[in-house]
GROMACS .gro file of C-alpha atoms in nm:
model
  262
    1UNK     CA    1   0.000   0.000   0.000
    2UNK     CA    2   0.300   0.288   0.107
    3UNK     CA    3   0.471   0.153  -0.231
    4UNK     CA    4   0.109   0.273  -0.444
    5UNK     CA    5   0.083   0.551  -0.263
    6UNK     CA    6   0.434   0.641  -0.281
    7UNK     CA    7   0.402   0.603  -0.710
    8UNK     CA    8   0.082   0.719  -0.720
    9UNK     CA    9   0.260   1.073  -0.564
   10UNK     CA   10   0.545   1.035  -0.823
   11UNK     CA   11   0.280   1.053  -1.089
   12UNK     CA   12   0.081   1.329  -0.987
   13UNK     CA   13   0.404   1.544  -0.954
   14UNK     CA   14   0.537   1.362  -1.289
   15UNK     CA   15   0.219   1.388  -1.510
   16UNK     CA   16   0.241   1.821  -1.503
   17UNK     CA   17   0.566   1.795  -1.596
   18UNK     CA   18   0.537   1.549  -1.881
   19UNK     CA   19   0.240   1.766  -2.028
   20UNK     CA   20   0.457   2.056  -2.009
   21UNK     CA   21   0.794   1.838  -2.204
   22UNK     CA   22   0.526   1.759  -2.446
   23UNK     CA   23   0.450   2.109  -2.513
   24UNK     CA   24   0.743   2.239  -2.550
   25UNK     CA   25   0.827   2.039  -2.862
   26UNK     CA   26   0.442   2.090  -2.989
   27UNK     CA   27   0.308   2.356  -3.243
   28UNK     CA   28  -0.045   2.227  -3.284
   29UNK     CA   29  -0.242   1.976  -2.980
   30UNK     CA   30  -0.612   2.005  -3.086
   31UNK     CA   31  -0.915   1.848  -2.894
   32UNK     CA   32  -0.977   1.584  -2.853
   33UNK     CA   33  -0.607   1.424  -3.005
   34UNK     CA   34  -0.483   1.232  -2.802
   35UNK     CA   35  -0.121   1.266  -2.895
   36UNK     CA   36   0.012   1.605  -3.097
   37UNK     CA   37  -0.040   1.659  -3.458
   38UNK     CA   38   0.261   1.894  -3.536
   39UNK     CA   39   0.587   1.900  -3.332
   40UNK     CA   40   0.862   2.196  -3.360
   41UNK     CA   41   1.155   2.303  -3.095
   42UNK     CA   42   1.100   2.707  -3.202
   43UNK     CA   43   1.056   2.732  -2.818
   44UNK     CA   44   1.431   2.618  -2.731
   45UNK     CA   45   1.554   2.785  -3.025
   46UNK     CA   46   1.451   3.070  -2.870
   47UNK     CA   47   1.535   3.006  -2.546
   48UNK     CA   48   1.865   2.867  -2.593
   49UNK     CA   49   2.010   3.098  -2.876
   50UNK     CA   50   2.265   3.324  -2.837
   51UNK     CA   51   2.149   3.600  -3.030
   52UNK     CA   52   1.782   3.573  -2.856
   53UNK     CA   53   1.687   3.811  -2.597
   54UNK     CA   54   1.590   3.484  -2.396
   55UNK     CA   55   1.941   3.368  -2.384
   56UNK     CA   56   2.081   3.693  -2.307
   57UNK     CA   57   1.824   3.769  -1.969
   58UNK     CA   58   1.899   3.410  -1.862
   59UNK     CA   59   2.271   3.480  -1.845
   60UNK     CA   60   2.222   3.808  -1.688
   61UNK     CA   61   1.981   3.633  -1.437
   62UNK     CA   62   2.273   3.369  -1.301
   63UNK     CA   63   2.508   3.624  -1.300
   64UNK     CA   64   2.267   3.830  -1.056
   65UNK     CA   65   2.151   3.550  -0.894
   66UNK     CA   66   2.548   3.457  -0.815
   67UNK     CA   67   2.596   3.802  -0.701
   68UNK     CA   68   2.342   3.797  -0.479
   69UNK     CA   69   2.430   3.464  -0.301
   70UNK     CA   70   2.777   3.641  -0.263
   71UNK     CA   71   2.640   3.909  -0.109
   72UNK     CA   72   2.399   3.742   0.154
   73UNK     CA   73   2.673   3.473   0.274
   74UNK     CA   74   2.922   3.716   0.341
   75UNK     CA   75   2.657   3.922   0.563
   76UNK     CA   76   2.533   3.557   0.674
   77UNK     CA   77   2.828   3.396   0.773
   78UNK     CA   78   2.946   3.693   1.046
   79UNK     CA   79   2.610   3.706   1.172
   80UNK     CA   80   2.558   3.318   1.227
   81UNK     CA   81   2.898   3.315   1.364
   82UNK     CA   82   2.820   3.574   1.677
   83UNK     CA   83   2.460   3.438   1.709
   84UNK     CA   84   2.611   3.111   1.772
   85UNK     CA   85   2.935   3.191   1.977
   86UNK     CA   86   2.851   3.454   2.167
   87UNK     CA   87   2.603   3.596   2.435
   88UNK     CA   88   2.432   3.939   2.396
   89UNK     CA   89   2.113   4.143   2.532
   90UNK     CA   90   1.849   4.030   2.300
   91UNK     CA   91   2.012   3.709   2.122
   92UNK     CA   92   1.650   3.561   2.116
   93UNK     CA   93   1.518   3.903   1.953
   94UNK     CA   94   1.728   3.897   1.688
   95UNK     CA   95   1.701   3.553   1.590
   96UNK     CA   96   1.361   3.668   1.577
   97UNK     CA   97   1.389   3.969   1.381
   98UNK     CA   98   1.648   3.819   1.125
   99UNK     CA   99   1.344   3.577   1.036
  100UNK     CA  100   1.111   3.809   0.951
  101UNK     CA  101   1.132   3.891   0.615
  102UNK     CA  102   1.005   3.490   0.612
  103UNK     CA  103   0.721   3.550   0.859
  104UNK     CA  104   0.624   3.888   0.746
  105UNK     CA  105   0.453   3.880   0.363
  106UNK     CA  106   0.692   3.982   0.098
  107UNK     CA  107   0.442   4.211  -0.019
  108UNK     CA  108   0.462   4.453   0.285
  109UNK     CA  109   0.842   4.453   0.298
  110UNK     CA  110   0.852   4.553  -0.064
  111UNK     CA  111   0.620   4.814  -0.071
  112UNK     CA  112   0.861   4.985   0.224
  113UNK     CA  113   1.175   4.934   0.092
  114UNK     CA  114   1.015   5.061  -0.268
  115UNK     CA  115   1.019   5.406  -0.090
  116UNK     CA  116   1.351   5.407   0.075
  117UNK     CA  117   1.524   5.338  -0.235
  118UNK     CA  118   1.308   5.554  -0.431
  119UNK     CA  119   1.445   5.791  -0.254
  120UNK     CA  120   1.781   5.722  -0.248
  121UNK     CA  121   1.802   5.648  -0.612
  122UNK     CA  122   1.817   5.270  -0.571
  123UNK     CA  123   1.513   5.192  -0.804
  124UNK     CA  124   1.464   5.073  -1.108
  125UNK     CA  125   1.823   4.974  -1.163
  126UNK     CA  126   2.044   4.612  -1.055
  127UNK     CA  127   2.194   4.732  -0.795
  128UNK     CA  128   1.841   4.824  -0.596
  129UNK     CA  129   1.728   4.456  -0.762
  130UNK     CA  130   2.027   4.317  -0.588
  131UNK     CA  131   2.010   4.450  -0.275
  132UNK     CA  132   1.643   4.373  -0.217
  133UNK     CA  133   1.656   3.996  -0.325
  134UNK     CA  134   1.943   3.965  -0.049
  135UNK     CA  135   1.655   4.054   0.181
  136UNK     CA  136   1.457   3.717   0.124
  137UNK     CA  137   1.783   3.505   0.101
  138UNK     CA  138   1.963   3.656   0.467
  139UNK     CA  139   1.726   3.425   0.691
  140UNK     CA  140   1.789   3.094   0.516
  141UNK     CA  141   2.162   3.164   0.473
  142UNK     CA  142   2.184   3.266   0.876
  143UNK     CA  143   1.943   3.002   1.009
  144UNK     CA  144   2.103   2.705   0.748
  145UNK     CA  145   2.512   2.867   0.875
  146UNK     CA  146   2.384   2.919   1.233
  147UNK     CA  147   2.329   2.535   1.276
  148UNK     CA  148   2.627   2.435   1.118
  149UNK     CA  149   2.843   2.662   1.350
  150UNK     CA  150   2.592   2.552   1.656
  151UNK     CA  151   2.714   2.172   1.525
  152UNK     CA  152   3.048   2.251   1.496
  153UNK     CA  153   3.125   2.437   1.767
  154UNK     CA  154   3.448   2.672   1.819
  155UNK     CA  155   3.708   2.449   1.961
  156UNK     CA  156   3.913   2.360   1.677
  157UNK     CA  157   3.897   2.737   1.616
  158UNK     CA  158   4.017   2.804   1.980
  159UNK     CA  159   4.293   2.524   1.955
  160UNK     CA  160   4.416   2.659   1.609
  161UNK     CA  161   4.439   2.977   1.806
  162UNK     CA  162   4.644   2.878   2.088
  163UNK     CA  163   4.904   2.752   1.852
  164UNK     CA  164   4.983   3.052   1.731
  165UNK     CA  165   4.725   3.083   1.418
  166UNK     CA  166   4.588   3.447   1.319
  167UNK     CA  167   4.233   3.538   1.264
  168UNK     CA  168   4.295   3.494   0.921
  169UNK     CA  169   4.470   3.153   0.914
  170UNK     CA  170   4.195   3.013   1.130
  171UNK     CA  171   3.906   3.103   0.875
  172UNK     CA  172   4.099   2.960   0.623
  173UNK     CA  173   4.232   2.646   0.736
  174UNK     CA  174   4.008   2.584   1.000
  175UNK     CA  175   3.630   2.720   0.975
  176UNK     CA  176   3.561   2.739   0.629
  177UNK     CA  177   3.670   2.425   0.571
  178UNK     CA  178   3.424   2.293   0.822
  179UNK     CA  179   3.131   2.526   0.754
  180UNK     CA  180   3.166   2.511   0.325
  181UNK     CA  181   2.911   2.203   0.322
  182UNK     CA  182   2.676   2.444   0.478
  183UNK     CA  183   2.758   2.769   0.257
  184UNK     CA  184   2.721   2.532  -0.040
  185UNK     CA  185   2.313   2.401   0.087
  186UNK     CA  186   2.282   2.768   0.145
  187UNK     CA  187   2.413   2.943  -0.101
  188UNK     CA  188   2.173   2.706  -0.348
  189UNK     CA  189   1.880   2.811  -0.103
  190UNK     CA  190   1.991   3.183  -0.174
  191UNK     CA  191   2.049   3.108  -0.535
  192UNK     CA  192   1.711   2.943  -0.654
  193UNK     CA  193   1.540   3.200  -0.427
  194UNK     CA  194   1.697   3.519  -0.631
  195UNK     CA  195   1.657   3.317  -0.960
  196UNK     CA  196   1.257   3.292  -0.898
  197UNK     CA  197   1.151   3.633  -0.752
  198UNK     CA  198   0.922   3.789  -0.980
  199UNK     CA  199   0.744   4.081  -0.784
  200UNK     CA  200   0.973   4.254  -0.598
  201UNK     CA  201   1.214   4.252  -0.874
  202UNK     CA  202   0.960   4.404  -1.064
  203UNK     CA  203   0.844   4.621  -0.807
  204UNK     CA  204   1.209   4.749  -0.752
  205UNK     CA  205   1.298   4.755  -1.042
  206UNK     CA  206   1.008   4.895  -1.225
  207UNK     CA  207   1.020   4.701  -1.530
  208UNK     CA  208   1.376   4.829  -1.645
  209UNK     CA  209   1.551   4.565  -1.492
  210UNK     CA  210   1.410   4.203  -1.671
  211UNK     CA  211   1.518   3.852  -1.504
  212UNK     CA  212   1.414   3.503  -1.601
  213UNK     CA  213   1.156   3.463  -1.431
  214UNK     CA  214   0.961   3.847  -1.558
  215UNK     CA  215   1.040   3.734  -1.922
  216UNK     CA  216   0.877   3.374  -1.848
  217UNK     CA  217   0.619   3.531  -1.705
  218UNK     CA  218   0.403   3.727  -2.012
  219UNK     CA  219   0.433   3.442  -2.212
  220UNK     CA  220   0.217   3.219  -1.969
  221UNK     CA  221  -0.033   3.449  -2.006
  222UNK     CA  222  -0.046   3.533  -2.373
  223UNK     CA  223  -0.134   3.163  -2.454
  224UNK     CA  224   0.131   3.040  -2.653
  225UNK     CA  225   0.171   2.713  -2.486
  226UNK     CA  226   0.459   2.582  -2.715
  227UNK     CA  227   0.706   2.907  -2.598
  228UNK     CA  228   0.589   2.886  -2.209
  229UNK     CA  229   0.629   2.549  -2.190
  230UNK     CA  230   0.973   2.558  -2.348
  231UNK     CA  231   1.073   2.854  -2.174
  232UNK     CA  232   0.951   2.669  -1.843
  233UNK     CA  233   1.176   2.354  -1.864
  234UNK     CA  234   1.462   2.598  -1.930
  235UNK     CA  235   1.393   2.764  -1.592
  236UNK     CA  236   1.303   2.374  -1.465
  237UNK     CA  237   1.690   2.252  -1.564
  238UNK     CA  238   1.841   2.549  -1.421
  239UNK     CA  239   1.749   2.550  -1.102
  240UNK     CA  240   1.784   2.115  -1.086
  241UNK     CA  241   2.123   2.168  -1.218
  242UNK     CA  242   2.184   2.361  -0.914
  243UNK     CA  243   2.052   2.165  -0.714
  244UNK     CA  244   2.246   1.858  -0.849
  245UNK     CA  245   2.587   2.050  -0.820
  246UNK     CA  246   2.497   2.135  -0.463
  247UNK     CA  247   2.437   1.820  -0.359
  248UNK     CA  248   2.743   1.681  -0.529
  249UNK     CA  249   2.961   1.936  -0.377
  250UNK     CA  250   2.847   1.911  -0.044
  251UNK     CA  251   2.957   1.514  -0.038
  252UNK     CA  252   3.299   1.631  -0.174
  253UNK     CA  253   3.310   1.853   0.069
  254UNK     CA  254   3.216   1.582   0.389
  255UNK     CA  255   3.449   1.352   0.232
  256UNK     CA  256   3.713   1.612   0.214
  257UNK     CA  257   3.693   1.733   0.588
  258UNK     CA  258   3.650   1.376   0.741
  259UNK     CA  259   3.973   1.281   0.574
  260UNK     CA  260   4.170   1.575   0.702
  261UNK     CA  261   4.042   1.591   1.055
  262UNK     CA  262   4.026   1.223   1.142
   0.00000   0.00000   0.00000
């Protein structure tokens, strides 16, 4: 019974996805045909072209997307660091606080920041798109870093310290070494995050600035199934390649640091 139940899942997840593969390689699927009458890959032509405008936002979507997870780790890993090591008025507060742009709806934390950085000149360019998509990545990369620094503990840092290391040398050699597995699961988090905001990047960046995700988004609703679909697995196989490398690089990584510290 668990193993039906457990296929029966796979295909309900499965079945979307297979309608949407179909598509993409479809030009005409009248009712009631069962299978397609006229196939055509215009969609990843498009999508995967290098002289499209397709091929050109996805490529400046990673590259913001990898700027951003740079960004939010290096404010993440500090932060996880004291909130784990040391004790301060208010520890409990701020792990509350650093959660909120989680808690609190997207929505209303937009519409403020909108007006600060309309303000100070930060909309409707990348660097006001960049700074507001670290604001949805900083609680996974602190909370994901926090427990990996709870796990770990400081005491190879302190030894490394008493024999003579700097503050430098012991980062290096010593904590990000053991904390990398943990930048790599969160650093993906931040990633696929950044890669899929639609809104606020549109609400910051008022249209000028056009990710992945925006230029997916109009051709969803203007009906042509054949481009959204193809456009769609594009956007699928990006973020699964992520997550493939991630997970592949975090069991380097454990294999890696067992070998060197047993």
């Amino acid at each position: 019974m668990r193993k039906l139940l457990k296929y029966m899942m796979l295909l309900m997840i499965l079945i979307p996805f297979i309608v949407m593969l179909i598509w993409s390689v479809t030009s005409s699927w009248p009712w009631p045909h069962l299978l397609p009458r006229n196939f055509s890959l215009r969609g990843y032509f498009y999508a995967v072209h290098p002289t499209t405008k397709a091929f050109t936002i996805l490529l400046r979507s990673i590259l913001l997307s990898i700027i951003v997870t740079l960004i939010t780790l290096t404010i993440s890993i500090p932060a996880a660091r004291a909130i784990a090591f040391y004790d301060f008025k208010g520890k409990s507060l701020v792990k509350v606080l650093i959660l909120m742009p989680v808690i609190v709806p997207m929505l209303s934390v937009a519409m403020g920041i909108h007006l600060t950085f309309t303000k100070l000149g930060l909309a409707n360019n990348y660097i006001g798109v960049i700074l507001i998509h670290v604001v949805p990545g900083i609680p996974y990369g602190v909370k994901i870093l926090l427990s990996i620094f709870e796990l770990n503990g400081n005491k190879v840092e302190a030894q490394a310290r008493v024999l003579g290391a700097s503050s430098l040398q012991t980062f290096r050699y010593i904590t990000l070494p053991l904390i990398m597995p943990g930048m790599v699961i969160a650093g993906s988090m931040i990633y696929i995050i950044s890669f899929s905001q639609y809104f606020i990047t549109f609400l910051i960046g008022g249209g000028r600035v056009v990710t992945y995700a925006m230029f997916l988004f109009p051709f969803v609703q203007s009906g042509d199934r054949t481009m959204a679909s193809a456009l769609s697995i594009i956007f699928i196989l990006s973020i699964a390649l992520v997550v493939y490398i991630s997970e592949k690089s975090v069991g380097f990584f454990y294999q890696k640091s067992s070998k060197y510290y047993v």
